[in-house]
CSV table of C-alpha atoms and ligand atoms in Angstrom, one decimal:
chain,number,residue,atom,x,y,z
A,19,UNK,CA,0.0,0.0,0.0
A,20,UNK,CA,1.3,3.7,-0.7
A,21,UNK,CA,2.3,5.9,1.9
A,22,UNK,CA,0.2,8.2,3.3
A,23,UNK,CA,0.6,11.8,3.5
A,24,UNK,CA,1.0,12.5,7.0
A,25,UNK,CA,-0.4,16.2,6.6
A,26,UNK,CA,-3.4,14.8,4.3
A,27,UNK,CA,-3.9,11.3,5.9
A,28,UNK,CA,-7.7,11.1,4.1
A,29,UNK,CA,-5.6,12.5,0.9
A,30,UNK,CA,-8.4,15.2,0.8
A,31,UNK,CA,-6.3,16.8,-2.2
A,32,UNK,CA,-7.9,14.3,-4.0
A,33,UNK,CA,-11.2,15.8,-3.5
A,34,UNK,CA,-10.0,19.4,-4.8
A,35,UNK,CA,-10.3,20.0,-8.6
A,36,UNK,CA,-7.1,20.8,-11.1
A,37,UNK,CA,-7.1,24.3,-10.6
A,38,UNK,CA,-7.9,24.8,-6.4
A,39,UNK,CA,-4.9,22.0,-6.6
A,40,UNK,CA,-2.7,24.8,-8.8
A,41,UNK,CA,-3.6,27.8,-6.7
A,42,UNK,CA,-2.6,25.8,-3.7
A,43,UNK,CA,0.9,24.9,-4.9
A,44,UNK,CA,1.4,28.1,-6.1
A,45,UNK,CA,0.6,29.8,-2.7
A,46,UNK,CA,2.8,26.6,-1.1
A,47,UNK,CA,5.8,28.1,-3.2
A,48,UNK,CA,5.5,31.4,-2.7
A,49,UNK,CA,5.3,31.2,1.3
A,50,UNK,CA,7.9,28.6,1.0
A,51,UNK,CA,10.4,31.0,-0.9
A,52,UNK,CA,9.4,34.4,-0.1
A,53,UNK,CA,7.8,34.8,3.3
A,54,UNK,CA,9.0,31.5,5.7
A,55,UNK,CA,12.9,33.2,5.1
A,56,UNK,CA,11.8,36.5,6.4
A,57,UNK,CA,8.6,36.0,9.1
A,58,UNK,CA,10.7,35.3,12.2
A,59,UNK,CA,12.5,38.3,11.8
A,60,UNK,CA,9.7,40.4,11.4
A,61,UNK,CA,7.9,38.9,14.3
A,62,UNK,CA,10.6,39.2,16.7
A,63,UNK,CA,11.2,43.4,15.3
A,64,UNK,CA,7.2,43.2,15.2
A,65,UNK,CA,6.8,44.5,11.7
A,66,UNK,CA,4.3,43.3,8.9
A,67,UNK,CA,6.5,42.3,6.1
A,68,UNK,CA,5.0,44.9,3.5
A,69,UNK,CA,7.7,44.0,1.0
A,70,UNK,CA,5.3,41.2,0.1
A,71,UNK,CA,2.6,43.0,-0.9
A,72,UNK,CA,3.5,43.6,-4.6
A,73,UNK,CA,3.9,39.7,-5.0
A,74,UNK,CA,1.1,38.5,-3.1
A,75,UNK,CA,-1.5,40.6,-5.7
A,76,UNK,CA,0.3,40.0,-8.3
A,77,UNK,CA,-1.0,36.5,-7.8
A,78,UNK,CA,-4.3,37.7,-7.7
A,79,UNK,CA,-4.6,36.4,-4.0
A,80,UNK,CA,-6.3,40.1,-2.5
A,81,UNK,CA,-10.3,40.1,-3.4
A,82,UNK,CA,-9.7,36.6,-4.8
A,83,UNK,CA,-13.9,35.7,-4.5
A,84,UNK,CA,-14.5,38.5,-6.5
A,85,UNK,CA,-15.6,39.0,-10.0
A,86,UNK,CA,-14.0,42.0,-12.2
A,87,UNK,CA,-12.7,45.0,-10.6
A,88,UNK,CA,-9.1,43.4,-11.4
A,89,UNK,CA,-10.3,40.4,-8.9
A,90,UNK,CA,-9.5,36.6,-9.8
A,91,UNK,CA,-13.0,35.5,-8.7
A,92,UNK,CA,-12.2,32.2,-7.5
A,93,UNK,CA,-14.3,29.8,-5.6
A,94,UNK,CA,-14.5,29.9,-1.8
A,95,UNK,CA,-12.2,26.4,-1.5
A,96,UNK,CA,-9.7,28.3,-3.4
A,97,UNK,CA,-9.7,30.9,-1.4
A,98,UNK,CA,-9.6,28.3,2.0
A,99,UNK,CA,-6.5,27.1,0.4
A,100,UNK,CA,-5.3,30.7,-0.1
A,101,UNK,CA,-5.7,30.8,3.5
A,102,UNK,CA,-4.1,27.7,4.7
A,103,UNK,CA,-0.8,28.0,3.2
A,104,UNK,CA,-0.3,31.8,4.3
A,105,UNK,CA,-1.1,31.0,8.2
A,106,UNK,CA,1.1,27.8,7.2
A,107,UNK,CA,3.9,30.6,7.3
A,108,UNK,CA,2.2,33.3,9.8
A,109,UNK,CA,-1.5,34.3,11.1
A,110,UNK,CA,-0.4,37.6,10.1
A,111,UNK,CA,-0.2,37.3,7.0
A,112,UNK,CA,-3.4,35.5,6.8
A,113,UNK,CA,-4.8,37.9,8.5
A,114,UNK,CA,-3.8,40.8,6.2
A,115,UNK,CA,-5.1,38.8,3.3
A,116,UNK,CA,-8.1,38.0,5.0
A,117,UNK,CA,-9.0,42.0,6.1
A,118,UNK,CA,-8.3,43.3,2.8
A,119,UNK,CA,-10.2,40.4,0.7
A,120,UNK,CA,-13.1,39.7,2.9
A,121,UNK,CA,-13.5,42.5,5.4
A,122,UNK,CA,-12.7,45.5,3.2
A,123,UNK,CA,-13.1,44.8,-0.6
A,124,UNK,CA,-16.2,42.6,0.3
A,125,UNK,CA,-18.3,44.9,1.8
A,126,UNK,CA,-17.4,47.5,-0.9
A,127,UNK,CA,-18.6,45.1,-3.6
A,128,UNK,CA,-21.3,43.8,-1.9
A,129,UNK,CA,-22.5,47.3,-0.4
A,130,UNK,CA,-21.1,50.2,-2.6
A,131,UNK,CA,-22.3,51.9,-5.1
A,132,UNK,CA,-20.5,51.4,-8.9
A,133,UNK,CA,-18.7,54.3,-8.7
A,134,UNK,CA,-17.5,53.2,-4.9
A,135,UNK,CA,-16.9,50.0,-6.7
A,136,UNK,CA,-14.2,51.3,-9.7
A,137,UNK,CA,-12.9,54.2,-7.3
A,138,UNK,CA,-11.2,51.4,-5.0
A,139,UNK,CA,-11.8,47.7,-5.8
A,140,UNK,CA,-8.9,47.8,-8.6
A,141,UNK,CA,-6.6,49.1,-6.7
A,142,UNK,CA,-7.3,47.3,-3.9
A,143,UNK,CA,-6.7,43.8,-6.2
A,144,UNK,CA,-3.3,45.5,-7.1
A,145,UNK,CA,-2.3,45.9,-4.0
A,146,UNK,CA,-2.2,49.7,-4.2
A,147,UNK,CA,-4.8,50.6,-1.5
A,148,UNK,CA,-4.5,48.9,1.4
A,149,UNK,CA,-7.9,48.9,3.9
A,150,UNK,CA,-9.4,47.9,7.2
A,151,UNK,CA,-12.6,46.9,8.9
A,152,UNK,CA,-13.2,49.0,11.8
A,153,UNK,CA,-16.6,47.7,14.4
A,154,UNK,CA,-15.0,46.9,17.2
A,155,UNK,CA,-14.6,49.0,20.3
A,156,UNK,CA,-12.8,48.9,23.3
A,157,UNK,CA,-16.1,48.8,25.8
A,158,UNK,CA,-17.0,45.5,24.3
A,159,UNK,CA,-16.0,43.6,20.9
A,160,UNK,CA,-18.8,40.5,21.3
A,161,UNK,CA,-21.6,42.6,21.9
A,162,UNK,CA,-21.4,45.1,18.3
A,163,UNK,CA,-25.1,46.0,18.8
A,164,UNK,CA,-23.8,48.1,21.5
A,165,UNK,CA,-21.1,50.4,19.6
A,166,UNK,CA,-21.2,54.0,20.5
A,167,UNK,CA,-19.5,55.7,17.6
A,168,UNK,CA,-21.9,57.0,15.8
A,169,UNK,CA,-22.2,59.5,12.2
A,170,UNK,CA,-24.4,62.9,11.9
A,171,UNK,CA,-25.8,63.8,9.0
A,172,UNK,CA,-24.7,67.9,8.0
A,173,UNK,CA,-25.5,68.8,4.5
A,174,UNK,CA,-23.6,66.8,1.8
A,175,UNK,CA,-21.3,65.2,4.1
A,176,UNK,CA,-21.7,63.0,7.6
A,177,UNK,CA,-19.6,64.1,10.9
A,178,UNK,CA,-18.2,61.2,11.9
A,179,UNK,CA,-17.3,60.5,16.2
A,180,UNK,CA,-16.1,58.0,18.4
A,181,UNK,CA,-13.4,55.2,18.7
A,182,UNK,CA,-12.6,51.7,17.0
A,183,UNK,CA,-10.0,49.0,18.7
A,184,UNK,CA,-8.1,46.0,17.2
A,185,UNK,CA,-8.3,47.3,14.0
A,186,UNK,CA,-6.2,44.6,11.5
A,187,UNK,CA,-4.1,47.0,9.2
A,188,UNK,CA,-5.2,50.3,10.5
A,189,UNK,CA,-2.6,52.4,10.7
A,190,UNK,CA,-1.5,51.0,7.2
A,191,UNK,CA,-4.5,51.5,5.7
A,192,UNK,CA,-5.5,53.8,2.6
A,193,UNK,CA,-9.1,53.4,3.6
A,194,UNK,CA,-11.1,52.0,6.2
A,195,UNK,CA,-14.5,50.5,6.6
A,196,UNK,CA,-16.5,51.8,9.6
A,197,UNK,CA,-19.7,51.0,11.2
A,198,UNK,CA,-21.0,53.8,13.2
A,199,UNK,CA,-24.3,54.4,14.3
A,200,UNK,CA,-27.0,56.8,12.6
A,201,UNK,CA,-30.6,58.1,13.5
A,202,UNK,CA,-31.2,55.3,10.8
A,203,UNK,CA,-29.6,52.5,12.3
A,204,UNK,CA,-26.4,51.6,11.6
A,205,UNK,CA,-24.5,52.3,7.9
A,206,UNK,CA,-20.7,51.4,7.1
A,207,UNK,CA,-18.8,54.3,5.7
A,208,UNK,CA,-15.2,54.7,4.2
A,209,UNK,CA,-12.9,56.8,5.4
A,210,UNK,CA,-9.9,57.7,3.9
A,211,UNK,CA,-6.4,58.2,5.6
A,212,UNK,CA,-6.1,62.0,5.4
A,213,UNK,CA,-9.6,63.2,6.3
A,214,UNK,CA,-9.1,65.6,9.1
A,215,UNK,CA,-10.0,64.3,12.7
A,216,UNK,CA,-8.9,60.6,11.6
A,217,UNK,CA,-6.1,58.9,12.9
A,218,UNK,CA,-5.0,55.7,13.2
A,219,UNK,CA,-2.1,54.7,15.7
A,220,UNK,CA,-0.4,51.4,15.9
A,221,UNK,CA,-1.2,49.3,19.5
A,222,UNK,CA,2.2,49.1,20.6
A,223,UNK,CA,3.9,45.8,23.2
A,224,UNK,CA,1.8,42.8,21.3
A,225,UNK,CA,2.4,39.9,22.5
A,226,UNK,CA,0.5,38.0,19.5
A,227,UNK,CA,0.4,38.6,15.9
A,228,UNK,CA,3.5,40.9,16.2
A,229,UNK,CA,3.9,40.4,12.7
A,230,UNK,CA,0.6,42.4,11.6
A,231,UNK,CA,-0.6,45.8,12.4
A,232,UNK,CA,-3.2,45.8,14.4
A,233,UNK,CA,-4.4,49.5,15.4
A,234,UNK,CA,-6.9,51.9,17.2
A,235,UNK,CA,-9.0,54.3,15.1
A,236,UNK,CA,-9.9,57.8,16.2
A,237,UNK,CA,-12.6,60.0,14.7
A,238,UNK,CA,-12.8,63.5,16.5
A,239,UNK,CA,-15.5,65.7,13.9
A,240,UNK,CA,-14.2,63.3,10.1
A,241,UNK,CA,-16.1,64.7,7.6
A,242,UNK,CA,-16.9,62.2,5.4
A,243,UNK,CA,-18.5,62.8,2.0
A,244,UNK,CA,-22.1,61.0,1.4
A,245,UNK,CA,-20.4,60.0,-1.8
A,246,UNK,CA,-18.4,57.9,0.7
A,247,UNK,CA,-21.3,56.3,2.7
A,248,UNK,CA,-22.1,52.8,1.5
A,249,UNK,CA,-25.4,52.7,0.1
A,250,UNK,CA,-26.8,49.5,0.1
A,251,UNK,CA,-26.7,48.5,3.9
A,252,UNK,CA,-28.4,49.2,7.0
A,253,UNK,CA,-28.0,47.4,10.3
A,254,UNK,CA,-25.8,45.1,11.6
A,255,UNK,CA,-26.4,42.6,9.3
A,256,UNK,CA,-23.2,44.5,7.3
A,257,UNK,CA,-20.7,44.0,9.3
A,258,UNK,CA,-21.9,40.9,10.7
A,259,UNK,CA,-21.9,39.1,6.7
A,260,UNK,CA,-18.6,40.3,6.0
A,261,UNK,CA,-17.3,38.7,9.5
A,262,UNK,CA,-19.0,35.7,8.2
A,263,UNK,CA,-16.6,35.8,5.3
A,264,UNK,CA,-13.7,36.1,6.9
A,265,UNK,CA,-14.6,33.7,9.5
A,266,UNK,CA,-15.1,31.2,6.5
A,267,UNK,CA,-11.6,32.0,5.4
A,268,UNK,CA,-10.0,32.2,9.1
A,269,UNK,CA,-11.5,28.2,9.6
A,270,UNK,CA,-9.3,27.2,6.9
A,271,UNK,CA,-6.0,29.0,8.1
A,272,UNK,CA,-4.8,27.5,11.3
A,273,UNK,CA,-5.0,24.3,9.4
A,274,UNK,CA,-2.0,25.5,7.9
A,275,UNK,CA,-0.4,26.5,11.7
A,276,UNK,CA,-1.3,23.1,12.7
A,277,UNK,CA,0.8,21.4,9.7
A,278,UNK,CA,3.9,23.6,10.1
A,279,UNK,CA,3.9,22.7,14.0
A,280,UNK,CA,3.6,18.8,13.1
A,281,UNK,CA,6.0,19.0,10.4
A,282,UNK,CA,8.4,20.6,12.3
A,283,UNK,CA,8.4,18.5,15.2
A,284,UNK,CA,8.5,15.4,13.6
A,285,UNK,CA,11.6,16.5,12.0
A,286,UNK,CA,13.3,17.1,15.4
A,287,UNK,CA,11.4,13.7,17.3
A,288,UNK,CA,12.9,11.5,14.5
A,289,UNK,CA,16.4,13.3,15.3
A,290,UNK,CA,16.7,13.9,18.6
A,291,UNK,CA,18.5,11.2,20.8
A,292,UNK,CA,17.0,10.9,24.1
A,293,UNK,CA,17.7,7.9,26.2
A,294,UNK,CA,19.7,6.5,23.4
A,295,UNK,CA,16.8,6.2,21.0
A,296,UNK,CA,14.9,8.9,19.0
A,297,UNK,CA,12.3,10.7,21.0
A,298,UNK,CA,9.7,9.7,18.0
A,299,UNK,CA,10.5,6.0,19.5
A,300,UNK,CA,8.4,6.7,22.8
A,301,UNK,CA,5.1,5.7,22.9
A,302,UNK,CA,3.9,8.5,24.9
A,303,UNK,CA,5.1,10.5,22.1
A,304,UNK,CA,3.5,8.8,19.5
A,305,UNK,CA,0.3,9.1,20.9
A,306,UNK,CA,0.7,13.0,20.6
A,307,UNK,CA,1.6,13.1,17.1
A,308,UNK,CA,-1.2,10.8,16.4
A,309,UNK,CA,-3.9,13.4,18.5
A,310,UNK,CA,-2.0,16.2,16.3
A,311,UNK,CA,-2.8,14.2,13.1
A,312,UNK,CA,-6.6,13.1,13.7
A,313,UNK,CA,-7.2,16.4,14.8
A,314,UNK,CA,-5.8,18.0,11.8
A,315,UNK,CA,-7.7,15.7,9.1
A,316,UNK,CA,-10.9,16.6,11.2
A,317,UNK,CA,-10.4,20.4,10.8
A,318,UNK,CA,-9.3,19.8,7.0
A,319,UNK,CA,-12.5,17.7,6.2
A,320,UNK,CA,-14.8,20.5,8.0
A,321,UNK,CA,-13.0,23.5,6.4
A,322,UNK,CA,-13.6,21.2,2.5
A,323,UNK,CA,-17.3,20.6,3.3
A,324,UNK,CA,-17.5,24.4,4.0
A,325,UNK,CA,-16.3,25.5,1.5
A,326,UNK,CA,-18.6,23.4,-1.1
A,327,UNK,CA,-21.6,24.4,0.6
A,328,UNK,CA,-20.2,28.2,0.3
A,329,UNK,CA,-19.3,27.7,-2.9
A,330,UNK,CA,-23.5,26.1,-3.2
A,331,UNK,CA,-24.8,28.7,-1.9
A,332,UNK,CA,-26.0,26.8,1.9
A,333,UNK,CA,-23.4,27.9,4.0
A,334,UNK,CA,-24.9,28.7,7.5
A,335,UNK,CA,-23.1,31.1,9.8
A,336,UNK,CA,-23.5,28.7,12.8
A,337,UNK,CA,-21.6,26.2,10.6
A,338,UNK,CA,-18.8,28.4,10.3
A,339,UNK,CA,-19.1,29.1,14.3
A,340,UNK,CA,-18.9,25.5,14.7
A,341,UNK,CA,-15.8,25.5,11.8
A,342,UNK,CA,-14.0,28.5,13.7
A,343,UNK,CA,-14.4,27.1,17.2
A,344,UNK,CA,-12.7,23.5,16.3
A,345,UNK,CA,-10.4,24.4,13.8
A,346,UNK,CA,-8.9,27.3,15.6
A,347,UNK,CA,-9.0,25.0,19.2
A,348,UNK,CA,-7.0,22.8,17.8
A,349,UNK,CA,-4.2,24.8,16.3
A,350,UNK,CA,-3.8,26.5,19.2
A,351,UNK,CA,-4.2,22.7,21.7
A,352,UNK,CA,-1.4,21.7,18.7
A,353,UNK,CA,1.3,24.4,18.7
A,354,UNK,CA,1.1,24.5,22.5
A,355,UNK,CA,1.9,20.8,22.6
A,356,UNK,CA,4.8,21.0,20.0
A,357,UNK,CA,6.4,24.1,21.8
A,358,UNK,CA,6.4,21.6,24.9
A,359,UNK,CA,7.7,18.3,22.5
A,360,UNK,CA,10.7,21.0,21.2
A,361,UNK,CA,11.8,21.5,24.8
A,362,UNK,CA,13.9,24.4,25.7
A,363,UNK,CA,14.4,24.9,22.0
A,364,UNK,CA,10.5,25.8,21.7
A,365,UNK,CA,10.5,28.9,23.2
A,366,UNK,CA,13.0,30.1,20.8
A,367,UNK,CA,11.7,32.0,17.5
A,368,UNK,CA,14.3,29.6,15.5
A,369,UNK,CA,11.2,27.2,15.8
A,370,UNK,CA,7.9,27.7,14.8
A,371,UNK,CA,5.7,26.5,17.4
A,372,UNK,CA,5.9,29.6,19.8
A,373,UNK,CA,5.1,31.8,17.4
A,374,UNK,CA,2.6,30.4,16.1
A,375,UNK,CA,0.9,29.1,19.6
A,376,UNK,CA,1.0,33.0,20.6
A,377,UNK,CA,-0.4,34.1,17.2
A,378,UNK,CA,-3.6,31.9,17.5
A,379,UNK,CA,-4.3,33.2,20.8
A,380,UNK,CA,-5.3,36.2,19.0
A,381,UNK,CA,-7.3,34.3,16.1
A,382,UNK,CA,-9.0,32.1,19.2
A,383,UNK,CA,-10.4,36.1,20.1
A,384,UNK,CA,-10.8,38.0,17.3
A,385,UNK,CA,-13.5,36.9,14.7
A,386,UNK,CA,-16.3,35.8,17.2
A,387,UNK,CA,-13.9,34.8,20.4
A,388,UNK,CA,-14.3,30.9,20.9
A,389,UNK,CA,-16.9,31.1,23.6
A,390,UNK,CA,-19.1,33.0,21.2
A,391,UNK,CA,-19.2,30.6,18.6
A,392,UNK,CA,-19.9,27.6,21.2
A,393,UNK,CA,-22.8,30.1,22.0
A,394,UNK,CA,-24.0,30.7,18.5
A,395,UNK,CA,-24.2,26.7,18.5
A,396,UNK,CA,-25.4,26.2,21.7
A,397,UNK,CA,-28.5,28.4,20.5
A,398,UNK,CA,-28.8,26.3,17.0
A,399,UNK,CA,-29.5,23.2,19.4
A,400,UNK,CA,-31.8,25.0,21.5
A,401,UNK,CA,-33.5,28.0,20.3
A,402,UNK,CA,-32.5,29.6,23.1
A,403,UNK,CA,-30.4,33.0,22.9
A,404,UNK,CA,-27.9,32.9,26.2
A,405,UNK,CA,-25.4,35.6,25.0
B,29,LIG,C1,-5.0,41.0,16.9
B,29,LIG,C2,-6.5,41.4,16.8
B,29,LIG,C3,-6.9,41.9,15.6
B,29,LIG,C4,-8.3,42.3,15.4
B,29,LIG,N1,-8.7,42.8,14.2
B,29,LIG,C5,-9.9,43.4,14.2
B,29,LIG,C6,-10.4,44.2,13.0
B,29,LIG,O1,-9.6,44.2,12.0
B,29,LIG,N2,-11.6,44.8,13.0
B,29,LIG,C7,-12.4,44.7,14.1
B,29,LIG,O2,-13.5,45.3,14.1
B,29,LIG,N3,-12.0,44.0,15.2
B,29,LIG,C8,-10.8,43.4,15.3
B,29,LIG,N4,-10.4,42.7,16.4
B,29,LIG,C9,-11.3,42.7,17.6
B,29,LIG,C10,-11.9,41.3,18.0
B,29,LIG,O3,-12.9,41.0,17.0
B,29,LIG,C11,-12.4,41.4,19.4
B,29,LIG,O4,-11.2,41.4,20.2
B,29,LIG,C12,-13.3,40.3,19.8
B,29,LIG,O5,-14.5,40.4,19.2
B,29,LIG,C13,-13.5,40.2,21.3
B,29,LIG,O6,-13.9,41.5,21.8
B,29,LIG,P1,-13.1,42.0,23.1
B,29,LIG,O7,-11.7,42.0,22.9
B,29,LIG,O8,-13.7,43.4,23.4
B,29,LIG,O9,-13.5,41.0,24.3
B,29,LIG,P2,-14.9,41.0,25.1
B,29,LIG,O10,-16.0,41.0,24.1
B,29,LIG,O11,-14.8,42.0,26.2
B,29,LIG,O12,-14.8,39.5,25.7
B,29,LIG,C14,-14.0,39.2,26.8
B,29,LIG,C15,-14.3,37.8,27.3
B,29,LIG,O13,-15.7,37.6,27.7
B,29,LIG,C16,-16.2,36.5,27.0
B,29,LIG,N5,-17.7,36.7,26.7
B,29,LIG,C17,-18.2,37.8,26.0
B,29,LIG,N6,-19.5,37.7,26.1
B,29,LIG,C18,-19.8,36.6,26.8
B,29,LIG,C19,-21.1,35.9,27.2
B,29,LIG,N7,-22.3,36.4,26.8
B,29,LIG,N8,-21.0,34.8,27.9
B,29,LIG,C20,-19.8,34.3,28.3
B,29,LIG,N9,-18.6,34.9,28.0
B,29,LIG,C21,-18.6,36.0,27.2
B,29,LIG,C22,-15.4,36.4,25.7
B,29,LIG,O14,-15.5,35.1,25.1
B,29,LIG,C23,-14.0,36.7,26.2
B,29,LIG,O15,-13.4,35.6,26.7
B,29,LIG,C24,-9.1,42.2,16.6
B,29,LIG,C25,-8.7,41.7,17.8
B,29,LIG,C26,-7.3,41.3,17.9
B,29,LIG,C27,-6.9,40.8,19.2
């Protein structure tokens, strides 16, 4: 009998078509070649490695669900592979991908008007206008119902006040998405970087996703132009379809994590000499490895169904709570146990393990944290709303 794959023990590749098998490779290469050389040294400086920006549209991977605009408009497994292999190298990476494809140019394709739509979506694809999603506050991020900042209508334009924290990409950002509320209810607008009263400072002595900017947002009297309001959305519906988006897209990634922290420590249990034997030789473990590998062919077969009822049109959010809750637990349960299999060499950055065991403690909050989800499920089975 052939060998399995350890990182694809129910060969799920064999389940993806010619071209979702071609995007993935290519996205294997480029993280292989271009991004795994440089990400621990942007971690450790904490710096988003902006150099790869250039390459990473140029393979058409920013808006890659959408259709025209310069977008590639590939399916939603595509874009779950997309995923996997960049948080293979780095949630932050992922995560930029992620803001800018499904948090930023989503809701201005799905929301904005057509002349929103040319103004930014092309340059977006290219890679030339960077953007961010700003809902959450610092008072409370699970409970967006309650956010205070809020947008006044005054002639031709809106005066925007109030606060946004956690913001992925913000004080890189060309543009950003915000949700404030309106007499109306609430509207997403999109303000740009050098609209007086806006500013966007990086949140400094991160622990977690050090390489990816995560901001706060400040509005103090933004003008922003109706022109600039997105037209097609009321209510928190908005934001909440374009966090379901994401969330499809964030299931996927830590899959990747999860692989890079097997791989890499069954590299170093096979050569490390312990007791005179390799440490791979002890049962206790084997056992580990096997968790790690039954786990990970659980998440991958989830994240593949998800994706073809996306890409059919009967995705559910509470099956991407359900997705997001399992897939992210165990990346995190698996980094955590491979930092501890790598010994004192784990909590070094020339391994992988702690940095990505600290990265997913961010993607375990942000996105619905994992209690949320177990709630959003927990009211599927019941009918009864506990949040
Ligand atoms: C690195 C990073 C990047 C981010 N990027 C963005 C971004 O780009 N845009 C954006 O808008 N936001 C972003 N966020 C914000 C993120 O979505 C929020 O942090 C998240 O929603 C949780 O909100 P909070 O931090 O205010 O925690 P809280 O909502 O205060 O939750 C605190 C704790 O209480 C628990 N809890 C909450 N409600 C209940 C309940 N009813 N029952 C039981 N337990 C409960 C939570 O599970 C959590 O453990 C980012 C966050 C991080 C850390």
């Amino acid at each position: 009998m052939a060998k399995l794959n350890p990182f694809d023990l129910y060969d799920v590749a064999s389940l993806l078509s010619e071209e979702e098998l071609m995007i993935r490779e290519s996205v294997a290469r480029f993280v292989d070649e271009r991004a795994m050389p440089v990400i621990a040294k942007h971690f450790e400086e904490g710096s988003f490695p902006a150099e790869l920006i250039p390459e990473i549209a140029e393979m058409g991977l920013l808006g890659s669900s959408l259709e025209g605009y310069g977008c590639a408009g590939l399916n939603s497994v595509s874009y779950g592979l997309i995923c996997q292999e960049l948080e293979r190298c780095d949630s932050g990476l992922r995560s930029f991908v992620s803001v800018q494809s499904s948090l930023c140019m989503y809701p201005i394709y799905q929301f904005g008007s057509d002349e929103q739509k040319q103004r930014w979506l092309p340059g977006m694809a290219a890679g030339e206008i960077i953007g961010c999603f700003g809902l959450t506050e610092s008072h409370g991020g699970s409970d967006p119902a309650n956010i205070k900042t809020h947008a006044k209508r005054d002639g031709d334009d809106w005066v925007l006040n109030g606060s946004k924290m956690w913001i992925t990409n913000g004080s890189i950002a060309d543009i950003a998405v915000v949700w404030a509320r309106t007499d109306d209810g609430i509207m997403g607008f999109v303000v740009e970087k050098d609209m007086p009263g806006f500013d966007a400072p990086a949140i400094k002595h991160k622990m977690s996703l050090r390489a990816s900017v995560t901001s706060a947002l400040y509005f103090d009297n933004v003008r922003v132009p109706e022109a600039n309001r997105l037209p097609n959305v009321q209510g928190l519906k908005g934001p909440l379809s374009c966090l379901t988006q994401a969330r499809y897209g964030i299931t996927w990634g830590p899959i990747g994590s999860a692989i890079a922290c097997l791989q890499e420590v069954l590299d170093y249990t096979s050569d490390r000499i312990l007791f005179k034997r390799p440490l791979a030789a002890n049962q206790a473990i084997q056992i580990r490895l096997a968790d790690m590998a039954r786990r990970i062919t659980a998440a991958q077969l989830i994240s593949l169904q998800l994706g073809r009822l996306k890409d059919a049109g009967r995705m559910q959010p509470t099956q991407v709570s359900l997705a997001k809750w399992n897939n992210v637990r165990m990346a995190l349960d698996i980094a955590r146990d491979c930092r501890d299999i790598l010994g004192g060499s784990g909590i070094t950055t020339e391994y992988q393990a702690i940095r990505h065991l600290l990265n997913l403690e961010s993607v375990i909050t942000y996105e619905g944290t994992e209690t949320v989800h177990q709630l959003v499920l927990g009211r599927e089975l019941t009918g009864i709303n506990a949040f």
